[in-house]
PDB file of C-alpha atoms in Angstrom:
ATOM      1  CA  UNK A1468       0.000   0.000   0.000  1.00 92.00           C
ATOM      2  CA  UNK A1469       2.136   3.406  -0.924  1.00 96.00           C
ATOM      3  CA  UNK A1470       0.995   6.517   0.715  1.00 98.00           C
ATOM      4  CA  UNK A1471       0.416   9.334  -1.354  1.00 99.00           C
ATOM      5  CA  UNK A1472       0.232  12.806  -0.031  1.00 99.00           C
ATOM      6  CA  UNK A1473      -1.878  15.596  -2.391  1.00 99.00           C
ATOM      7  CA  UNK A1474      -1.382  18.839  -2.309  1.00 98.00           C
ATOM      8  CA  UNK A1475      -3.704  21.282  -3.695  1.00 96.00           C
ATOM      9  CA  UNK A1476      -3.705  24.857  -4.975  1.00 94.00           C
ATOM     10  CA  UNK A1477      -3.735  27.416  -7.264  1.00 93.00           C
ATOM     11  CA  UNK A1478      -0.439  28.195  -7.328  1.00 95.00           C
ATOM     12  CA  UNK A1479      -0.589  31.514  -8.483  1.00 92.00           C
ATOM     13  CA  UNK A1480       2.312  31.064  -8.520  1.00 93.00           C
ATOM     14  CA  UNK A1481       3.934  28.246  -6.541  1.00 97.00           C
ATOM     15  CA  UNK A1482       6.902  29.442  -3.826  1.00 97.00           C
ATOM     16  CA  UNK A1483       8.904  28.218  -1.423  1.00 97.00           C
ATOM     17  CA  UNK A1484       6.343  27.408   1.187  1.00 96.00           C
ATOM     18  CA  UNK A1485       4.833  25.379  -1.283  1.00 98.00           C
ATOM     19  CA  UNK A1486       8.089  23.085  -1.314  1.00 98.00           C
ATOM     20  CA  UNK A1487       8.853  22.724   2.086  1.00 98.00           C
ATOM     21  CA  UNK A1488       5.245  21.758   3.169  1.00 98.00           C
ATOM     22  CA  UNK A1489       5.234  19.105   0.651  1.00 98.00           C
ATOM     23  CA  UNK A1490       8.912  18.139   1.634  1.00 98.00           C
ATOM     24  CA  UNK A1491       7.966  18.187   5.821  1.00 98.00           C
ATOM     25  CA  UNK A1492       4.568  15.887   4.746  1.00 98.00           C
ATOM     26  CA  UNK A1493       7.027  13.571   2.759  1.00 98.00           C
ATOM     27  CA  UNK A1494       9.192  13.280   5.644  1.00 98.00           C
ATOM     28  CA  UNK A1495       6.923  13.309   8.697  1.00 98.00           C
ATOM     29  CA  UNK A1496       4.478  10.974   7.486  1.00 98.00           C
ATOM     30  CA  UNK A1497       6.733   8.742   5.456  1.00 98.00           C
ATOM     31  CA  UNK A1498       4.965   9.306   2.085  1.00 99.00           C
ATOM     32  CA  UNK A1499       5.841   7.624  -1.084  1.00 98.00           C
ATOM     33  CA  UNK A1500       5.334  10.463  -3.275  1.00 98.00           C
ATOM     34  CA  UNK A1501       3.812  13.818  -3.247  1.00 99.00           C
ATOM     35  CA  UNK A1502       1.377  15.005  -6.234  1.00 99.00           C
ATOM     36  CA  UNK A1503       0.536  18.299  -6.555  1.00 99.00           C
ATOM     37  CA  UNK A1504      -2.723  19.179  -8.527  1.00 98.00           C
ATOM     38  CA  UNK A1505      -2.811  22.797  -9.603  1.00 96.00           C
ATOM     39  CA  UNK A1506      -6.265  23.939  -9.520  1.00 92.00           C
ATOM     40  CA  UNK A1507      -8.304  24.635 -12.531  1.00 83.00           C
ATOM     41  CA  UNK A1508     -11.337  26.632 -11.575  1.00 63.00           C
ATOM     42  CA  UNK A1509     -11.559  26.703  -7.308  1.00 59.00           C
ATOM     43  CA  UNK A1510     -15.385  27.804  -6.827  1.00 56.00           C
ATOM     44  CA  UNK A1511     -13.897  29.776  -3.690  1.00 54.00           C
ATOM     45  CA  UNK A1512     -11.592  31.764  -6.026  1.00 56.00           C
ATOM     46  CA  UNK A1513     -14.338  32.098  -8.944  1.00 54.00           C
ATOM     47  CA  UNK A1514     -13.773  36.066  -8.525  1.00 49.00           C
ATOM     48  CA  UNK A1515     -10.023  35.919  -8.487  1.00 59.00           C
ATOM     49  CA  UNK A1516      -7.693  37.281 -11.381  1.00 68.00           C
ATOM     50  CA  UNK A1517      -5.482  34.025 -11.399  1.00 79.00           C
ATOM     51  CA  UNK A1518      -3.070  32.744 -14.199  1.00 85.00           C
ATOM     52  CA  UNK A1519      -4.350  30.712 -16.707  1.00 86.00           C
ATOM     53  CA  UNK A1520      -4.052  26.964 -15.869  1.00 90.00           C
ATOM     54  CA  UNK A1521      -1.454  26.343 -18.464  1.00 91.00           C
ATOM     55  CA  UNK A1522       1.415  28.959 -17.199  1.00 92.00           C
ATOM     56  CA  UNK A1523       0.355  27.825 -12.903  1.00 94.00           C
ATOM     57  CA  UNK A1524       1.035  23.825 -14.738  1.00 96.00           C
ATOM     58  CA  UNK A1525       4.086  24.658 -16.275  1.00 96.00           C
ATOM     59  CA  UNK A1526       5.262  27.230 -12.950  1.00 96.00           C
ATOM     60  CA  UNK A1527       4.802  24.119 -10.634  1.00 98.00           C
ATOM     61  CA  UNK A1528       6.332  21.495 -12.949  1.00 97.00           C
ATOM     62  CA  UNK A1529       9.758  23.643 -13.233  1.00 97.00           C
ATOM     63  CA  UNK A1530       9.643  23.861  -8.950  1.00 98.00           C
ATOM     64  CA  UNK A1531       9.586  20.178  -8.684  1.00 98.00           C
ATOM     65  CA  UNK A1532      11.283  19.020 -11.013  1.00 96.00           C
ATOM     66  CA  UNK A1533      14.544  18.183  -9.313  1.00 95.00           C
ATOM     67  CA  UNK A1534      12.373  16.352  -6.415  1.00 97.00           C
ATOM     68  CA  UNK A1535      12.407  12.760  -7.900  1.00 95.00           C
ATOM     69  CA  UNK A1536       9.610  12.151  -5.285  1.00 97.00           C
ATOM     70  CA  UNK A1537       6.875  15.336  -5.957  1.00 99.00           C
ATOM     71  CA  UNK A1538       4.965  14.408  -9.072  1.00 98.00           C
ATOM     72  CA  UNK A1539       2.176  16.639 -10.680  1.00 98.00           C
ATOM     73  CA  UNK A1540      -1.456  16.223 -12.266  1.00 98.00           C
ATOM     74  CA  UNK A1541      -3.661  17.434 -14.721  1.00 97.00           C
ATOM     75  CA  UNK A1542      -6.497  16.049 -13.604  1.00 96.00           C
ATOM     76  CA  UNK A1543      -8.491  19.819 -12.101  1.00 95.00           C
ATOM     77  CA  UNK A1544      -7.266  21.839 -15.000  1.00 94.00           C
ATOM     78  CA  UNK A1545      -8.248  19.413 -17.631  1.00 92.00           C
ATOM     79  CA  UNK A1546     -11.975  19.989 -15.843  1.00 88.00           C
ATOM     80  CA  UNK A1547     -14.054  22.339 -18.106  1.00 80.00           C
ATOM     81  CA  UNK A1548     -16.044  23.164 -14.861  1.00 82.00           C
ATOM     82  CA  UNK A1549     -15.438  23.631 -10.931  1.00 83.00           C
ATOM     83  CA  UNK A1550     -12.820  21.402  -9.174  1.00 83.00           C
ATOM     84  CA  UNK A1551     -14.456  19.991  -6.043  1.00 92.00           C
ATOM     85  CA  UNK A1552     -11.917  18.232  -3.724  1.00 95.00           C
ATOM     86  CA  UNK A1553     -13.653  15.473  -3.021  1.00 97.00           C
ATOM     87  CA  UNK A1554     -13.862  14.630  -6.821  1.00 96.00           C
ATOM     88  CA  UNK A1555     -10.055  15.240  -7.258  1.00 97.00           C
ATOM     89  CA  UNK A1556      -9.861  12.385  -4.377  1.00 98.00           C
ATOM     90  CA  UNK A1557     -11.701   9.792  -5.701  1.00 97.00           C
ATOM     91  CA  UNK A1558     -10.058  10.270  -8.872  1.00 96.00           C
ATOM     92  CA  UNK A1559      -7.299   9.401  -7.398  1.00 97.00           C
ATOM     93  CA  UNK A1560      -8.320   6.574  -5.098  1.00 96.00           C
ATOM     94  CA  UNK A1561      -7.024   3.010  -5.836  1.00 94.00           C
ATOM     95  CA  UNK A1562      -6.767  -0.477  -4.113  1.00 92.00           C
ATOM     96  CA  UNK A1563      -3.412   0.230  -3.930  1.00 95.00           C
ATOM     97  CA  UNK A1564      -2.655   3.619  -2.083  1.00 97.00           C
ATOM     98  CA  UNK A1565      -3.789   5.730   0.649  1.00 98.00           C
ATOM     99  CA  UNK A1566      -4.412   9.283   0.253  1.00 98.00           C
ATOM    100  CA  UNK A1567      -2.915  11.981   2.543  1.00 99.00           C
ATOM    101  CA  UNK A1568      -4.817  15.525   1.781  1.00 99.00           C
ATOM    102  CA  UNK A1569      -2.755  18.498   2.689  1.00 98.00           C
ATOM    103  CA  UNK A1570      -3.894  21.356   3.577  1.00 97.00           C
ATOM    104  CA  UNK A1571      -3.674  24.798   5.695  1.00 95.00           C
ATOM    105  CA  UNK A1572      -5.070  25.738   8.995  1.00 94.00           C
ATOM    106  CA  UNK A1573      -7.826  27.777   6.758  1.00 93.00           C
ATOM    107  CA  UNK A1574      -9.198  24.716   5.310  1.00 94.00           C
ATOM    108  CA  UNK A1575      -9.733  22.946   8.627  1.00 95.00           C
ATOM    109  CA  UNK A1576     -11.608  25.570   9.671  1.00 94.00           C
ATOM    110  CA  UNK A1577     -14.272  25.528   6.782  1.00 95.00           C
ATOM    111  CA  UNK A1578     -13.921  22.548   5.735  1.00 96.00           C
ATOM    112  CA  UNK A1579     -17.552  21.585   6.846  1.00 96.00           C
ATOM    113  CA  UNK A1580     -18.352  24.370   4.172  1.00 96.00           C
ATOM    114  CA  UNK A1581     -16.627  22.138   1.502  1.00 96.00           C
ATOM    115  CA  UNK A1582     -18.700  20.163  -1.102  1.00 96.00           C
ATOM    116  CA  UNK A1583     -19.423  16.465   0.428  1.00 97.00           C
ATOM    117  CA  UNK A1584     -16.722  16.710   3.172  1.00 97.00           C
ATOM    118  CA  UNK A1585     -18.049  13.606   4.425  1.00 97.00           C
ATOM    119  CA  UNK A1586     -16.208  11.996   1.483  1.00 97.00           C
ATOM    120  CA  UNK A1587     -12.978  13.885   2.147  1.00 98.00           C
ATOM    121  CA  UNK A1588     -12.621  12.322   5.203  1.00 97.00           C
ATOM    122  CA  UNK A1589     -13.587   8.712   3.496  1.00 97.00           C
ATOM    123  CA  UNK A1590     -11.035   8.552   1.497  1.00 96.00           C
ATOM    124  CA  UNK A1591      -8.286  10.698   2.860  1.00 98.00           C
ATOM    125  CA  UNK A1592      -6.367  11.119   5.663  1.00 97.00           C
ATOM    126  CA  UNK A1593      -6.768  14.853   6.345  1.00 98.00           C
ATOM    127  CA  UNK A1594      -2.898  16.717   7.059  1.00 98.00           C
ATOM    128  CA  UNK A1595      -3.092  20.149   8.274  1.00 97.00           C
ATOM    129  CA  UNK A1596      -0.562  22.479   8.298  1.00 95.00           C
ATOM    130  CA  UNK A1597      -0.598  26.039  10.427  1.00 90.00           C
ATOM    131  CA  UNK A1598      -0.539  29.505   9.332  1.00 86.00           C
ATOM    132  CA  UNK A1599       0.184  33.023  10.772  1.00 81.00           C
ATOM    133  CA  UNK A1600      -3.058  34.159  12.183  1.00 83.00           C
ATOM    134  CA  UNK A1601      -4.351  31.318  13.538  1.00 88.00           C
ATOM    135  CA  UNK A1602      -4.617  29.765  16.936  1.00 88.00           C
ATOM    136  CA  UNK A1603      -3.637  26.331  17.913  1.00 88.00           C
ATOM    137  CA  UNK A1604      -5.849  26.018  20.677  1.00 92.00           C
ATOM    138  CA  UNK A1605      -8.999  26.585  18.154  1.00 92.00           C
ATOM    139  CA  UNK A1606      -7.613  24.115  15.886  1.00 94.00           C
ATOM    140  CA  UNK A1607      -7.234  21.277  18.193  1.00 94.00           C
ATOM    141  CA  UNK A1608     -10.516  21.945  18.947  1.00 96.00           C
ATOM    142  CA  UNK A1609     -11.668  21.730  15.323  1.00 96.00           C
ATOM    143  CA  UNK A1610      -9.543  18.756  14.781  1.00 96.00           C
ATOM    144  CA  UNK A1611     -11.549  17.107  17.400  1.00 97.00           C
ATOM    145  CA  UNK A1612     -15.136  17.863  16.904  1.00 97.00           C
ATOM    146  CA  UNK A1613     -14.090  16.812  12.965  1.00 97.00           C
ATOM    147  CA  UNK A1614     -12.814  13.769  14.179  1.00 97.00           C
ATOM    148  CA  UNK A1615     -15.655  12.650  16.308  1.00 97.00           C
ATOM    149  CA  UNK A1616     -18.653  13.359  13.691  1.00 97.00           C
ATOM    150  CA  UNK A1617     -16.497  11.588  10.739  1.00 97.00           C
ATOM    151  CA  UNK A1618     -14.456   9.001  12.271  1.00 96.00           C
ATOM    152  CA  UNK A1619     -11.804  10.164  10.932  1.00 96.00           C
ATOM    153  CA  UNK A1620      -7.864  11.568  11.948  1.00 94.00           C
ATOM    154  CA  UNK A1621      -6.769  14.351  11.211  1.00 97.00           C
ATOM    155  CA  UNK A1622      -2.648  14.893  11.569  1.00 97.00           C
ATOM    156  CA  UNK A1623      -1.057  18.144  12.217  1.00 97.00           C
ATOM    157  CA  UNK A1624       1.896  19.448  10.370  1.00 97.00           C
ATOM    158  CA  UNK A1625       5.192  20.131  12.764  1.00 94.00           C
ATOM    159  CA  UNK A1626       6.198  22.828  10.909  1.00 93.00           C
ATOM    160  CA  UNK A1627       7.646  26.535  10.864  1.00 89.00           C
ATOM    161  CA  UNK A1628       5.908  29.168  10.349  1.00 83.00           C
ATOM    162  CA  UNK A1629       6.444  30.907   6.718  1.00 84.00           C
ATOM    163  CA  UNK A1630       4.875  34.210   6.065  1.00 86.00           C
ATOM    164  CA  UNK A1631       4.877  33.523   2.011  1.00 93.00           C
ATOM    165  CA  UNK A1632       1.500  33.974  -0.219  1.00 92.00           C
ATOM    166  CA  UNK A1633       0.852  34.374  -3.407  1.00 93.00           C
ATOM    167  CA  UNK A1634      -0.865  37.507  -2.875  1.00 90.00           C
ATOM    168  CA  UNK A1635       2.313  38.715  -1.447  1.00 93.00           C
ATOM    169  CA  UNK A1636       4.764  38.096  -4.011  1.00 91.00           C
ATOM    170  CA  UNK A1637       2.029  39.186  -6.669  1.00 86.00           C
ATOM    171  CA  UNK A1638       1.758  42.510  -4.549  1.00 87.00           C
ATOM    172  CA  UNK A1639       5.490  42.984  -4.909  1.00 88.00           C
ATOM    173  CA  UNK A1640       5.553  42.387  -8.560  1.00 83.00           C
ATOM    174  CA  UNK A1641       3.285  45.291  -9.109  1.00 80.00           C
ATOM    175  CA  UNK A1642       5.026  47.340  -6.980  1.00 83.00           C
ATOM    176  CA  UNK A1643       8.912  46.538  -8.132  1.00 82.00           C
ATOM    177  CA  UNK A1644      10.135  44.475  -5.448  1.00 87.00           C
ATOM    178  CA  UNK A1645      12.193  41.841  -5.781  1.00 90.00           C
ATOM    179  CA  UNK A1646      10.785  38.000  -5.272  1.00 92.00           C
ATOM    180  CA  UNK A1647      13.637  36.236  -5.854  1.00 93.00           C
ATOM    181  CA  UNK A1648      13.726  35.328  -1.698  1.00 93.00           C
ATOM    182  CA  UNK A1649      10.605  33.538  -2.077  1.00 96.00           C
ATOM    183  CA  UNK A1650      10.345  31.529  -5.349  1.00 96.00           C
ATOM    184  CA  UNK A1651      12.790  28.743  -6.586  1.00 95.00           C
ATOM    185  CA  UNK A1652      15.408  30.226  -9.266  1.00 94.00           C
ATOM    186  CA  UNK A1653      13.455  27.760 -11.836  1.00 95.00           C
ATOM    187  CA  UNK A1654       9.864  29.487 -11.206  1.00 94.00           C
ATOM    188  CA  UNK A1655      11.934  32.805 -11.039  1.00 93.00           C
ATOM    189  CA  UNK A1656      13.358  32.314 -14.530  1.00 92.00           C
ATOM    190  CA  UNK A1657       9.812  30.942 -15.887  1.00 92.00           C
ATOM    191  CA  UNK A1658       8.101  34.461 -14.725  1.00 88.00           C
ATOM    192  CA  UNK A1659      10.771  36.370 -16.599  1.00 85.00           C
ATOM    193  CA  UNK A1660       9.465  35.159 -20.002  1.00 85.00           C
ATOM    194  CA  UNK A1661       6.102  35.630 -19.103  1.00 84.00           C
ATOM    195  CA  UNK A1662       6.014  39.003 -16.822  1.00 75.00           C
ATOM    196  CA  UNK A1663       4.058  41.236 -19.341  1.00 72.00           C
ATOM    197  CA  UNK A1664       1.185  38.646 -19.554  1.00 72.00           C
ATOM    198  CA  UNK A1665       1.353  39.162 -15.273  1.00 70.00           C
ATOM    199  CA  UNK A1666       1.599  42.490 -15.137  1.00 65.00           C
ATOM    200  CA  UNK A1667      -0.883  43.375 -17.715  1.00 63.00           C
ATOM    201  CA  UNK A1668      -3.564  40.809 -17.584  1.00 61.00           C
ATOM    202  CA  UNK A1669      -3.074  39.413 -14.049  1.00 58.00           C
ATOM    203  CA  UNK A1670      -1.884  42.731 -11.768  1.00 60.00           C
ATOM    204  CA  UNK A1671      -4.164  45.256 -13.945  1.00 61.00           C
ATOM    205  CA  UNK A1672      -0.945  47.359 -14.319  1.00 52.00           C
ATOM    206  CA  UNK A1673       0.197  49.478 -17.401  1.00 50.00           C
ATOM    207  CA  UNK A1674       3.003  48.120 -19.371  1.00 43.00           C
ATOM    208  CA  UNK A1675       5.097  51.179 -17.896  1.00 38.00           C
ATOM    209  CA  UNK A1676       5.621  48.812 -14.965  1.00 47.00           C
ATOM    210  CA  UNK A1677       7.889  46.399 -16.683  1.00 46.00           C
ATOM    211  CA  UNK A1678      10.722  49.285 -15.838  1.00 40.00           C
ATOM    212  CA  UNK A1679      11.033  47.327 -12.949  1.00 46.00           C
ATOM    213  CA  UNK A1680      11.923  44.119 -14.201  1.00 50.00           C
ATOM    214  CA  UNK A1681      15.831  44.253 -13.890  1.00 49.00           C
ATOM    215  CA  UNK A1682      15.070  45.597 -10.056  1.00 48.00           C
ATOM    216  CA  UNK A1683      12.906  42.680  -9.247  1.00 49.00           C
ATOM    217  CA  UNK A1684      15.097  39.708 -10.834  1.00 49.00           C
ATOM    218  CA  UNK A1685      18.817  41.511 -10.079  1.00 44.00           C
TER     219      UNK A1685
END
């Protein structure tokens, strides 16, 4: 039976907290492999100005492609409609494996909210790790009503905390700050051929603001 641990996301794009999640779920849990599914359209994002699905694919295959265990998927943005979680999982379900869902503190919390959580917590083992903001207390607590109406168990994530979001490194695109802290050097160099389609169609900015593209990458 190989344990297979699924991360979800946008990625829009993929950074370093991205990595070392995957890598500490890998580790702490003794997965086999780790398969991250970029999202095609999230129904909690529907409002969003995100990347198209093609450029997030091809931003997340260039991050993990030197980790001979992290494999990707197509399966969510090959969907012409929503991507519902639970769908993603039994997609992926087989005889064979055991399915570790990994996810943030966020998602514990409304997880309830989720399209047929019930079979979430069927299939997968849910693996929660914490973010800035929110208290442990709380989520034990939500870890434990969770695990008493679904007979389920839920493991949490021993892991540092990284302030690094999408949003954020977005944010300092537009406003000429460099990212390269944040991303791996192969996402940075895949954003440098495609920072006008960003900046223009994604950040809403003029093309004036590509005067800042040797400032960000030097």
């Amino acid at each position: 039976m190989k344990k297979i641990g699924i991360i979800g996301g946008t990625f829009n794009p993929i950074h370093l907290a991205h990595l070392y999640i995957a890598y500490e779920a890998k580790c702490q849990l003794n997965l086999d492999k780790v398969i991250f599914m970029p999202a095609g359209s999230p129904p909690h994002k529907k409002n969003e100005r995100i990347l198209e699905a093609s450029l997030r694919y091809k931003m997340v295959e260039e991050a993990i492609k030197k980790y001979e265990d992290f494999e990707i998927s197509n399966y969510e943005i090959e969907k012409k409609d929503f991507s519902y979680t639970y769908e993603t999982l039994e997609y992926l379900q087989t005889k064979d494996n055991e399915l570790y869902f990994i996810t943030g503190a966020d998602c514990l919390i409304n997880i309830e909210k989720w399209k047929n959580p019930d079979r979430i917590f069927k299939i997968s083992n849910l693996v929660v790790f914490n973010r800035p903001g929110y208290d442990k207390e709380q989520l034990k607590l939500q870890k434990n009503e969770i695990e008493k109406k679904y007979n389920t168990s839920i493991n949490f994530l021993d892991i540092m905390d990284l302030e690094i979001s999408s949003s954020m490194i977005r944010d300092r695109i537009k406003e000429g700050k460099r990212i390269d802290f944040f991303i791996s050097k192969e996402v940075l160099d895949f954003i440098k051929k495609i920072i006008f389609i960003i900046i223009v169609k994604i950040l809403k900015s003029d093309e004036s603001t590509m005067i800042f593209k040797e400032k960000i990458y030097a």
